[in-house]
Short mmCIF file of C-alpha atoms and ligand atoms in Angstrom, two decimals:
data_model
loop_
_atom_site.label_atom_id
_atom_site.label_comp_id
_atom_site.label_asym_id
_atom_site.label_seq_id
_atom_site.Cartn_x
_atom_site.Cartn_y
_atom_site.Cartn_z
CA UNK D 556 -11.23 -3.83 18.29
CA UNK D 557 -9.82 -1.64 15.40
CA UNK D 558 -11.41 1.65 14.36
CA UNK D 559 -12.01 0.39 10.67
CA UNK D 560 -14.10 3.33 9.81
CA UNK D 561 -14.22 6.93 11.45
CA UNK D 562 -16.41 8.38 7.98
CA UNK D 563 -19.21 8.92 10.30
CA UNK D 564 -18.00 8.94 13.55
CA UNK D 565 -18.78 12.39 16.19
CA UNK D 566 -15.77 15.12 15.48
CA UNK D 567 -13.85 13.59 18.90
CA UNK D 568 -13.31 10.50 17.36
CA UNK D 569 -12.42 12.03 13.98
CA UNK D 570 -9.32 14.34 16.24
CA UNK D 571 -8.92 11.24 17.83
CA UNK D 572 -7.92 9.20 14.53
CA UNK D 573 -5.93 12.15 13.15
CA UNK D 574 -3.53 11.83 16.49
CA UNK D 575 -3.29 8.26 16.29
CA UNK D 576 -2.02 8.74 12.64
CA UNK D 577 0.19 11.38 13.73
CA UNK D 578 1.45 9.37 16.42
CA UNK D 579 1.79 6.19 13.56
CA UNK D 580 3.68 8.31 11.29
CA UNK D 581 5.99 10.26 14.22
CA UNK D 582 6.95 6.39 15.26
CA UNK D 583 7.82 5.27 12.04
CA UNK D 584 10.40 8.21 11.82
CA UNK D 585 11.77 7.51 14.78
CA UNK D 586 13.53 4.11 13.89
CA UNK D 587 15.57 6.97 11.29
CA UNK D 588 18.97 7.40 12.85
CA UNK D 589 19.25 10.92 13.34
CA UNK D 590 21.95 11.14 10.93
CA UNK D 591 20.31 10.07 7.98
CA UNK D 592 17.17 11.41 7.15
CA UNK D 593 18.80 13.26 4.18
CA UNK D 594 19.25 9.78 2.68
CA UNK D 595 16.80 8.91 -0.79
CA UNK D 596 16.98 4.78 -0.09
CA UNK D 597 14.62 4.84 -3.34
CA UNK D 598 16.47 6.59 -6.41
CA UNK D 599 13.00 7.99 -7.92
CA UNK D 600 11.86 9.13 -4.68
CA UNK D 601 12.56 12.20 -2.29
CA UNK D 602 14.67 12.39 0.58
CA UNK D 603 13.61 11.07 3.83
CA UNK D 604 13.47 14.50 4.87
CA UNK D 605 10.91 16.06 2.41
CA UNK D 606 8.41 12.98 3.93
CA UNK D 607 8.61 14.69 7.74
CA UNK D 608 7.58 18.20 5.81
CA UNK D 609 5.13 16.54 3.55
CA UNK D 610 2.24 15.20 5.57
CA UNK D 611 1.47 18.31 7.79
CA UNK D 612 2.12 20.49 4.42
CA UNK D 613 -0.38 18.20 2.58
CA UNK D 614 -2.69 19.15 5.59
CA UNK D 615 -2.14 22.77 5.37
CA UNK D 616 -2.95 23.54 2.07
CA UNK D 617 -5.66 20.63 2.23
CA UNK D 618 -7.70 22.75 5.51
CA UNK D 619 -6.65 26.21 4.50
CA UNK D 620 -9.52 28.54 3.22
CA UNK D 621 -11.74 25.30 2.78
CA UNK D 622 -12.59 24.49 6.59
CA UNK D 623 -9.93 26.70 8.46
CA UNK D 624 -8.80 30.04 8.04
CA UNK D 625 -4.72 29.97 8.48
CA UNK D 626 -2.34 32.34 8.30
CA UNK D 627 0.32 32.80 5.53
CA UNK D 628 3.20 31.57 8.19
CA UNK D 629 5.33 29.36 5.85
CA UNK D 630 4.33 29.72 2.10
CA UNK D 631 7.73 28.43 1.28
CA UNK D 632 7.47 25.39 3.14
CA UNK D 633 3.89 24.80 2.28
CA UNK D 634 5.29 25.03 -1.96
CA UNK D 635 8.52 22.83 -1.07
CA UNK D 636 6.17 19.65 1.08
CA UNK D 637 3.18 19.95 -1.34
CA UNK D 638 3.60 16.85 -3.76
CA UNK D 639 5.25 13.45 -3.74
CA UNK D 640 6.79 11.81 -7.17
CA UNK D 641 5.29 8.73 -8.76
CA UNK D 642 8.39 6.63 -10.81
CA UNK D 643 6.87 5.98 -14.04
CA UNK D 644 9.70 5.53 -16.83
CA UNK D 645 10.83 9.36 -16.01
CA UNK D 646 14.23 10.73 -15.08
CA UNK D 647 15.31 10.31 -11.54
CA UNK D 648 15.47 13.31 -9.31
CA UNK D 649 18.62 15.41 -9.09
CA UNK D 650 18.59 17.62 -6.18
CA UNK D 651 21.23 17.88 -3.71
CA UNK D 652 21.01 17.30 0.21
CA UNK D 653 21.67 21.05 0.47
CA UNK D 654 18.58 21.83 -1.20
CA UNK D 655 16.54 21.36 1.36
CA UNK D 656 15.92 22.99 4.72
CA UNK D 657 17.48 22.28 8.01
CA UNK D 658 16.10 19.05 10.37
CA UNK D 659 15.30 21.52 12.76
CA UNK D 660 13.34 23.94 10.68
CA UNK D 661 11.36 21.18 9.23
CA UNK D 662 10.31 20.07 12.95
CA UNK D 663 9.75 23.58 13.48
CA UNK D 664 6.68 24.13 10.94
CA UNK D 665 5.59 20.33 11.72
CA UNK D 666 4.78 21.77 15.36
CA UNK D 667 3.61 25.12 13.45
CA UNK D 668 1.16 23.66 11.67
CA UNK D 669 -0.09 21.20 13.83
CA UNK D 670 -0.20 23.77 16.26
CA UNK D 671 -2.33 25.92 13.63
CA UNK D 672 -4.52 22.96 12.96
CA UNK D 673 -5.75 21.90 16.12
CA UNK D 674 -6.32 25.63 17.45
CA UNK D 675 -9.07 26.10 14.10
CA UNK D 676 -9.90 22.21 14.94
CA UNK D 677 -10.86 22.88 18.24
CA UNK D 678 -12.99 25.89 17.56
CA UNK D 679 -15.18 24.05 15.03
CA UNK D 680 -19.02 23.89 15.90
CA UNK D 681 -19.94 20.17 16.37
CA UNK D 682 -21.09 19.01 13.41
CA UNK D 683 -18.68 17.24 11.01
CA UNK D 684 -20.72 16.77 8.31
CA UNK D 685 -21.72 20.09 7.78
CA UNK D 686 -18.33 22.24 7.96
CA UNK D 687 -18.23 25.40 6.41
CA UNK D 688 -17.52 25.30 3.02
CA UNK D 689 -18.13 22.95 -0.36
CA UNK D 690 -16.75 20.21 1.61
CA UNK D 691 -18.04 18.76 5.18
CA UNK D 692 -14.87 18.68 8.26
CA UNK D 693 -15.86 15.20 7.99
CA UNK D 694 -14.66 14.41 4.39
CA UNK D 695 -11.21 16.82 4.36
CA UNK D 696 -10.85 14.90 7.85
CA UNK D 697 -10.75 11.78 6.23
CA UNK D 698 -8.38 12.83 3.03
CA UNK D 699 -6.09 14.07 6.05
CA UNK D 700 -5.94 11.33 8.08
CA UNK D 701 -6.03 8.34 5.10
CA UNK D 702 -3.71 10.46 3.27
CA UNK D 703 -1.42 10.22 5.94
CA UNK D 704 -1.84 6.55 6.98
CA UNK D 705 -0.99 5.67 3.25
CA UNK D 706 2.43 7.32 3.65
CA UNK D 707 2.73 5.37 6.95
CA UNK D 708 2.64 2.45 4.34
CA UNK D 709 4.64 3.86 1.64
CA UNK D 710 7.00 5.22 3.86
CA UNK D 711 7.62 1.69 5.16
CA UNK D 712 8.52 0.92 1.85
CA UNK D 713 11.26 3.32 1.50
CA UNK D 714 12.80 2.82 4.94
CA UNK D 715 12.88 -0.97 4.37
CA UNK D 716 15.44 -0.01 1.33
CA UNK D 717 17.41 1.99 3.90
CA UNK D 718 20.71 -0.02 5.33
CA UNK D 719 20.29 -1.85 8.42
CA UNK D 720 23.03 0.25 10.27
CA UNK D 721 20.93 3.68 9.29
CA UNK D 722 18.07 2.25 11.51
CA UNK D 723 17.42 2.03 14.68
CA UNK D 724 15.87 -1.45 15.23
CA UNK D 725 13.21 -2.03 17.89
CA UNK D 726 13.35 -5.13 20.01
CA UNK D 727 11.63 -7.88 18.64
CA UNK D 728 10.19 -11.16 19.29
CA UNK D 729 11.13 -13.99 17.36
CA UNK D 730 10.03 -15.29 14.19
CA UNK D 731 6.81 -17.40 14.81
CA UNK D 732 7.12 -21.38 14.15
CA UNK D 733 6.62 -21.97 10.35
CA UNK D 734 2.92 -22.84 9.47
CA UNK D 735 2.97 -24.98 6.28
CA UNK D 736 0.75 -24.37 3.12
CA UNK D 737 -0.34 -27.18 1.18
CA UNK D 738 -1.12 -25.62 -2.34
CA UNK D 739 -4.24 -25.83 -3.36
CA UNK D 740 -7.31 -23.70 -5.58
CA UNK D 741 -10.86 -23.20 -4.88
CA UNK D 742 -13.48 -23.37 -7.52
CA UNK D 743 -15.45 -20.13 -7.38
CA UNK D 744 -18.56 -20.71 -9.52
CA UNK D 745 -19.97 -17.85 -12.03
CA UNK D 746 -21.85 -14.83 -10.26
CA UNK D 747 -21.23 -11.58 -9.57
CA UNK D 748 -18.60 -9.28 -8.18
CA UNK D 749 -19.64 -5.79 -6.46
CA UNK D 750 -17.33 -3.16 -7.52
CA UNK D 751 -17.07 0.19 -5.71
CA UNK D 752 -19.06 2.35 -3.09
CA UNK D 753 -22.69 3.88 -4.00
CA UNK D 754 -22.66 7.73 -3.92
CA UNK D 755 -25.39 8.06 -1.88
CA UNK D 756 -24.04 5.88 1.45
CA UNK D 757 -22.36 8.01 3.96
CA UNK D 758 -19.06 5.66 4.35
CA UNK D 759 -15.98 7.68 3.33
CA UNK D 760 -13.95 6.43 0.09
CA UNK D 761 -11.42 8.35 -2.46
CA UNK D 762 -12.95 9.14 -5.80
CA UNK D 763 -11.70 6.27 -7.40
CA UNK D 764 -14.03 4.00 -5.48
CA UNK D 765 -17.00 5.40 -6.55
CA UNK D 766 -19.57 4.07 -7.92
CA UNK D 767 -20.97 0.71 -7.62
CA UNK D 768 -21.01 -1.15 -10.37
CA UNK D 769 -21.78 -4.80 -10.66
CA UNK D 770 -19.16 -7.63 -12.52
CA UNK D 771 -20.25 -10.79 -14.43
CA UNK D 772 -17.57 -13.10 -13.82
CA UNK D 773 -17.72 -16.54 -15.05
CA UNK D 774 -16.65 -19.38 -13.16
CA UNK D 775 -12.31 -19.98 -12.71
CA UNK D 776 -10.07 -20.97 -9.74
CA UNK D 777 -8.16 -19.31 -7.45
CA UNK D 778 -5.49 -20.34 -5.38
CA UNK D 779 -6.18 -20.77 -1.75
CA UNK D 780 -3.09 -19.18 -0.67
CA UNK D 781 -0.83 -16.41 -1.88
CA UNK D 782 2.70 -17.99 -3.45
CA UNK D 783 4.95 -18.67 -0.86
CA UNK D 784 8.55 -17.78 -1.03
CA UNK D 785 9.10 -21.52 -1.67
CA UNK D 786 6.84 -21.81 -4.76
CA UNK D 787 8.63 -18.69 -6.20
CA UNK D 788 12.02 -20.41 -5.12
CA UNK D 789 11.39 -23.09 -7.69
CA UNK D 790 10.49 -21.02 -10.66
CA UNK D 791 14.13 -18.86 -9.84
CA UNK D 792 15.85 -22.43 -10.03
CA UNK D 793 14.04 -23.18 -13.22
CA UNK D 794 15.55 -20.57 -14.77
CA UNK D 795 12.68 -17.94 -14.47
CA UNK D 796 14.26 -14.83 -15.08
CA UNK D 797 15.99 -16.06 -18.02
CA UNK D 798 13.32 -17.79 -20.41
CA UNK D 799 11.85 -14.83 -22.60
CA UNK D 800 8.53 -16.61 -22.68
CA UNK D 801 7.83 -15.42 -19.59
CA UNK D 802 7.91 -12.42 -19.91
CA UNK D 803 5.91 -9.37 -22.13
CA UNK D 804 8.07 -7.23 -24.34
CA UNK D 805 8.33 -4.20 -21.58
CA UNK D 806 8.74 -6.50 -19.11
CA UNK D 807 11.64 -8.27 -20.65
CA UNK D 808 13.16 -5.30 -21.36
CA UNK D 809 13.05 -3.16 -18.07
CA UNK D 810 13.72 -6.71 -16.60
CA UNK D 811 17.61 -6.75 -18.50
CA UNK D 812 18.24 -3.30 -17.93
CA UNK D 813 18.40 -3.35 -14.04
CA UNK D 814 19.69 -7.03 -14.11
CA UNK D 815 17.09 -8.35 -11.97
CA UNK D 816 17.15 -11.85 -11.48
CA UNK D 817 15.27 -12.32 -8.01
CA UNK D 818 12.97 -10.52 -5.97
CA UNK D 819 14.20 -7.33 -4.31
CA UNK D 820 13.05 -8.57 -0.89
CA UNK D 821 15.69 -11.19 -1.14
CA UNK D 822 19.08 -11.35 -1.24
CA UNK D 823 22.33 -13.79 -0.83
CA UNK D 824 24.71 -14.93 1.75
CA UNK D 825 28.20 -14.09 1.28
CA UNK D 826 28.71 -17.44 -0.90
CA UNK D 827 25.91 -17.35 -3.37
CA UNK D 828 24.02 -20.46 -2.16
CA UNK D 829 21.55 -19.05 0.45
CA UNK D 830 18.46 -16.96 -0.20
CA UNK D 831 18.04 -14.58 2.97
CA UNK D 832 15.07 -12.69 3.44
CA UNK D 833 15.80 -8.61 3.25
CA UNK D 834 13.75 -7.72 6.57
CA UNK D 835 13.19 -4.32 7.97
CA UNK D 836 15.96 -4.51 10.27
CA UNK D 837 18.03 -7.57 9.32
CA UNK D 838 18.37 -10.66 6.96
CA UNK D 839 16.55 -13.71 8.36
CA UNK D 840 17.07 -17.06 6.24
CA UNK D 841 14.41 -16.89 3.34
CA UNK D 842 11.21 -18.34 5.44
CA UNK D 843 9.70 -20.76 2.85
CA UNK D 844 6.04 -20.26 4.22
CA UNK D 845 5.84 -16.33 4.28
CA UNK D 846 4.42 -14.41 0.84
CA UNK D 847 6.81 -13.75 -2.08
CA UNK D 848 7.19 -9.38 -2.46
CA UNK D 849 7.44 -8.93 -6.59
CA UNK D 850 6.48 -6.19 -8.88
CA UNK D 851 3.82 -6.96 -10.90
CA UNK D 852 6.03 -8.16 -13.99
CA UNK D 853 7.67 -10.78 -11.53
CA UNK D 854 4.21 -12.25 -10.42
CA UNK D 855 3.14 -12.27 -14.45
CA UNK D 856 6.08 -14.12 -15.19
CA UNK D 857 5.95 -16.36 -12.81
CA UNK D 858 2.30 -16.81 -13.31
CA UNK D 859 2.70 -17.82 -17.30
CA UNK D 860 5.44 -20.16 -15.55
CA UNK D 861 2.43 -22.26 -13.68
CA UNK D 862 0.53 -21.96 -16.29
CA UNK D 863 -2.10 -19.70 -15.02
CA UNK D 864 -2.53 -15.87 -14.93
CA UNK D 865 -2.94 -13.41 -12.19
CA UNK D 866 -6.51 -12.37 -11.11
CA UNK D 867 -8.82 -9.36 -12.79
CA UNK D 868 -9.85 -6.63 -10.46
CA UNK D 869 -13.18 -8.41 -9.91
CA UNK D 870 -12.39 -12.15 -9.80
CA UNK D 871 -10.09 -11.10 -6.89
CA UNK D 872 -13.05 -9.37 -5.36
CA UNK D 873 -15.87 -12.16 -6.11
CA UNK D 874 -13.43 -14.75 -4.71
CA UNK D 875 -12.51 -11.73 -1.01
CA UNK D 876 -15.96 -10.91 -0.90
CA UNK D 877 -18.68 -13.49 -2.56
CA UNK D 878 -20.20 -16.46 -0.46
CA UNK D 879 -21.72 -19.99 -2.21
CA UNK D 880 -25.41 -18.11 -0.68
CA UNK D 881 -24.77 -15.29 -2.74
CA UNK D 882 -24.43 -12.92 -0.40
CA UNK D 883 -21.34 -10.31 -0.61
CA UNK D 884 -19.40 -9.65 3.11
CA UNK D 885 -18.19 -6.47 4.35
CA UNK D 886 -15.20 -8.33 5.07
CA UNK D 887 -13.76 -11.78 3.86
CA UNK D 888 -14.56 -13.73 7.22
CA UNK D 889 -18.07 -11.63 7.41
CA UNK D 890 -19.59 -8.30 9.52
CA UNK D 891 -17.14 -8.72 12.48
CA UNK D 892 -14.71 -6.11 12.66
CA UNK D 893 -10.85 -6.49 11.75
CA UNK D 894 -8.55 -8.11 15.11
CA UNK D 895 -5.49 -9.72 14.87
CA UNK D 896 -6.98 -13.15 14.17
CA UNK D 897 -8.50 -11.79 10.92
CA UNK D 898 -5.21 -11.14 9.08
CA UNK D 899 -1.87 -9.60 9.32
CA UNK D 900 -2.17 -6.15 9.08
CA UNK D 901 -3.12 -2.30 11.33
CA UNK D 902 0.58 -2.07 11.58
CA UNK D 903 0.62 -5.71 13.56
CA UNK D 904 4.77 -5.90 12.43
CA UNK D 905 7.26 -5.01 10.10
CA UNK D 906 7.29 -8.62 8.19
CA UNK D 907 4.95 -10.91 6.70
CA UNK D 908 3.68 -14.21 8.78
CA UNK D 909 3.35 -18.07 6.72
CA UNK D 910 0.18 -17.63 4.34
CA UNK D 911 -1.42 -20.48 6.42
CA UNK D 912 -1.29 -18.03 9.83
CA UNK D 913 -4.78 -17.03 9.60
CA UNK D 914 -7.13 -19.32 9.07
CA UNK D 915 -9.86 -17.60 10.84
CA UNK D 916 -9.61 -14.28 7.98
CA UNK D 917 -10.71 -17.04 5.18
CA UNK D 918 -12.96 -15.44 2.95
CA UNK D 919 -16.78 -17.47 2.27
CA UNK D 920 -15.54 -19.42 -0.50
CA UNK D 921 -12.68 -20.64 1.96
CA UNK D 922 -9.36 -17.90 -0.09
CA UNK D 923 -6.84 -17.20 2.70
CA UNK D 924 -4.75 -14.56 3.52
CA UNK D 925 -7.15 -12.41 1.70
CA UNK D 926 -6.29 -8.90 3.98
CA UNK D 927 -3.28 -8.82 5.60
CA UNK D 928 0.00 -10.11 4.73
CA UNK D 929 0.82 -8.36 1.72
CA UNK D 930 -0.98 -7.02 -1.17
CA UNK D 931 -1.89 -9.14 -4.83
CA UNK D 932 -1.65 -7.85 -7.76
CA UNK D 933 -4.40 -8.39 -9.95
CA UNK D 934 -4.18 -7.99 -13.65
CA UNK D 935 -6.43 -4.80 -14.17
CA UNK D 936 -5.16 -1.37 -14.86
CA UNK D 937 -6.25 0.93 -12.76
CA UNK D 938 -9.21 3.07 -14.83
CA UNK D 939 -12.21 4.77 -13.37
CA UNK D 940 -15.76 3.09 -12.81
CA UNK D 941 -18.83 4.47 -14.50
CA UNK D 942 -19.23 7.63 -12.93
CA UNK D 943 -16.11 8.75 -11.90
CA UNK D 944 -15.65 12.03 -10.53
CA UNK D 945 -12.63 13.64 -9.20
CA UNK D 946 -12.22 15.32 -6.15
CA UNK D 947 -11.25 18.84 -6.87
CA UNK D 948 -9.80 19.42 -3.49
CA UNK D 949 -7.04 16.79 -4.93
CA UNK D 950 -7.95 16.76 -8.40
CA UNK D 951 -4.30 14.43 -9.28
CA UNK D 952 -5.13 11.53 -6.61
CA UNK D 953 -6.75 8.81 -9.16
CA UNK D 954 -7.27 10.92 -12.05
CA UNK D 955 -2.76 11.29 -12.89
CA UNK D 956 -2.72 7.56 -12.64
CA UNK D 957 -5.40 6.21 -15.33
CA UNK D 958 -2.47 6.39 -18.00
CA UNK D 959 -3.31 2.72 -18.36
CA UNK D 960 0.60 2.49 -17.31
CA UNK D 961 -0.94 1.09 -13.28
CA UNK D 962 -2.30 -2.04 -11.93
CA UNK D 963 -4.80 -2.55 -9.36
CA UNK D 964 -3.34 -4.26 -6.13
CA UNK D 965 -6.31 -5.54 -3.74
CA UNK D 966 -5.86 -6.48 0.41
CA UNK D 967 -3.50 -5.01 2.71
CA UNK D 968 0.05 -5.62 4.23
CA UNK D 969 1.18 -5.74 7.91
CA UNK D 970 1.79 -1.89 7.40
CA UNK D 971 -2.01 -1.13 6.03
CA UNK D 972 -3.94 0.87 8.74
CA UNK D 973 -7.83 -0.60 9.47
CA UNK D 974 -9.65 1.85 8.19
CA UNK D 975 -7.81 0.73 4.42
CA UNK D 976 -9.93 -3.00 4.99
CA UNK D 977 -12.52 -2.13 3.23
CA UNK D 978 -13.97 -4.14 -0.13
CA UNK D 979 -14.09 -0.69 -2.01
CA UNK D 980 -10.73 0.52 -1.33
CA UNK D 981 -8.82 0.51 -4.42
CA UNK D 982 -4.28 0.56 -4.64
CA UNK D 983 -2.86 0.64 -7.74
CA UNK D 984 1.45 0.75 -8.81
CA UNK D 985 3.48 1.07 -11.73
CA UNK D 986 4.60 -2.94 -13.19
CA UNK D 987 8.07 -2.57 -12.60
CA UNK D 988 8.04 -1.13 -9.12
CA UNK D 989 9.82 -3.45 -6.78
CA UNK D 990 9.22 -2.29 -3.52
CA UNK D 991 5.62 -2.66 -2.31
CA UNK D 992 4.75 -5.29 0.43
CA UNK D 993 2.84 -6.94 -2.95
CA UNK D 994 2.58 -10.79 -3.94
CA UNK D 995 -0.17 -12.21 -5.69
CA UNK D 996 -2.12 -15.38 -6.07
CA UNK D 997 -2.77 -17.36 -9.20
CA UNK D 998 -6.40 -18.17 -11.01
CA UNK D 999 -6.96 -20.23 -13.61
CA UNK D 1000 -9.47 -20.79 -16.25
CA UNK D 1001 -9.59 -24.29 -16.54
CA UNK D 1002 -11.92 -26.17 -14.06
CA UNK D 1003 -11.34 -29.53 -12.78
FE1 FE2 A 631 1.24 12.57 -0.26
#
């Protein structure tokens, strides 16, 4: 069984998850040859390098002087690792490998501050909840820990973009047999969709999640499966990418500036006439039964192609989470916790599986695939619910992204840890960014 939430668990188990993510994210590093983690495979993103520094500096300054008391050891460091960048329309960064410290010292203050950490950690009374500030142990616990199992998504990202001969590829089983999809949608009728997290449970969410609101939705179709490779194939051969109708204005036009013309998950053979897919650590002939990876203005396009339109924010969630008995699930398939049967995802590989793998995560009103396997894209911008309030311990989390400029994604890809599988977690990503394990089913509007 999967820890799927550690909000309320007994301080042990709390250490406990931050070690496992520490041990998720040290793994994940190590298939970095050791001569490149100076490399930027992303152009709007850091170095590999500032990634390693990052997580235990976003700890640091998280703990210090609100649960621990720390000493001033690195205030360099702690500046240098404090903040990511987000690649919204801006200039790319400029900095030079030079710029930044030594391998060695950056493994140095990794062991200094976890070090640091676990000696206050340790010393802690019992209770969690309490802590001995503003904030309970249990809640900065949880930023820590989720913080850093995002990057052990995000980083996946990035080091899928790195060249195969910069990695150091694990042995791996083969490909499973294909599983074949038969397209079809599901009527959902009209009811309600259940937004969000109530303030006064004790499960732990980000500030975007809260609070619970409750969604009309009238009645539409979804499809049963997320668009396979295959389905996307035939809207590239129809000429896709070059019919304007397709696409919006901004999509068009960030669309012919970078010359994209096919997903950036796939690419060709040496003659042009086979579509391989990009994998973490090689090309494998493009499997027609796994999830297409697009940006959100690929899945738009490709969903005016059909004839349909991607889902809002809460049909996504009525059709994950509702039942025909009106009841809503804690997870598609119902109370049981997450296992490998349930849905590709807790890190189970580094590639998707056919859409069809897992029948046994299909949600009440019989939507597959629903967690696991990749992320949708829905078409709601990211904006707070009624209610929103920041965390002022990380006051730029939700609050830097509701530039209306983001769009919700919903689910979770092989690389999304447990404790992410829950209906109130909320992702969101700029239209244009390429690189998330994201696909997206279609609805539509028009009943049979
Ligand atoms: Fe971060």
């Amino acid at each position: 069984m999967l820890t799927a939430n550690h909000a309320v668990e007994a301080p042990g188990v709390l250490l406990s998850a931050l070690a496992d993510a520490r041990r998720t994210t040290d793994a994940l590093f190590d298939i970095v040859r050791c001569d490149s983690f100076y490399e930027r495979p992303i152009p709007e993103r850091h170095r590999i390098v500032f990634y390693i520094g990052h997580l235990e500096g976003f700890d640091r300054n998280l703990l210090k002087g609100r649960l621990l008391m720390l000493p001033d050891s690195s205030p360099d460091l702690d500046r240098l690792f404090a903040f990511g960048i987000d690649p919204v329309g801006g200039g790319l960064p400029t900095d030079q490998m030079s710029d930044w410290p030594t391998l060695e010292r950056v493994r140095a203050y990794v062991r200094q501050v976890r070090d640091e950490l676990d000696e206050g950690l340790a010393l802690m009374g019992e209770d969690f909840r309490a802590g001995g500030g503003e904030f309970s142990a249990a809640l900065l616990l949880n930023v820590a820990i989720e913080h850093r199992l995002m990057h052990a998504e995000t980083l996946a990202y990035m080091l899928h973009r790195l060249p195969y001969d910069r990695k150091n590829a694990p042995v791996r089983a083969p490909s499973p047999a294909p599983v074949p999809a038969r397209p079809t949608m599901i009527e959902i009728p009209s009811g309600a969709a259940v937004l969000g997290l109530p303030r006064n449970g004790d499960a732990f969410g980000w500030d975007n999640e809260y609070e619970q609101c409750s969604v009309d939705v009238p009645a539409f179709a979804i499809d049963r499966f997320k668009t396979t490779n295959a389905e996307y194939l035939e809207f590239v051969r129809a000429g896709g990418y070059d019919r304007r109708e397709f696409w919006s204005d901004a999509d068009w036009e960030w669309k012919q500036a970078n010359r994209i013309s096919h997903p950036a998950f796939w690419e060709t053979g040496g003659d042009g006439a086979e579509w391989f897919w990009k994998g973490m650590f090689g090309p494998i002939p493009l499997p027609p039964d796994w999830p297409v990876y697009v940006s959100h203005a690929e899945a738009n396009a490709y969903a005016r192609w059909a004839g349909k339109s991607l889902p809002t924010e809460a049909q996504w969630q009525r059709a994950a989470y509702g039942s025909p008995d009106g009841h809503f699930r804690k997870y598609p398939w119902g109370s049981q916790p997450p296992d490998a049967s349930r849905g590709n995802f807790d890190f189970a590989d580094w590639d998707p599986v056919s859409v069809a793998a897992r029948p046994a995560g299909a949600s009440g009103f019989g939507a597959e695939g629903i967690l696991g396997n990749g992320w949708e894209w829905t078409s709601t911008v990211f904006s707070p619910f009624p209610g929103f309030q920041l965390f002022p311990f990380y006051p730029g989390y939700s609050a830097d992204f509701f530039d209306g400029k983001h769009f919700v994604i919903q689910g979770a890809s092989a690389r999304t840890a447990a404790c992410f599988l829950r209906p109130s977690f909320r992702n969101w990503f700029q239209p244009h960014y390429q690189y998330v394990y994201a696909g997206f089913r279609c609805v539509s509007n028009r009943l049979a």
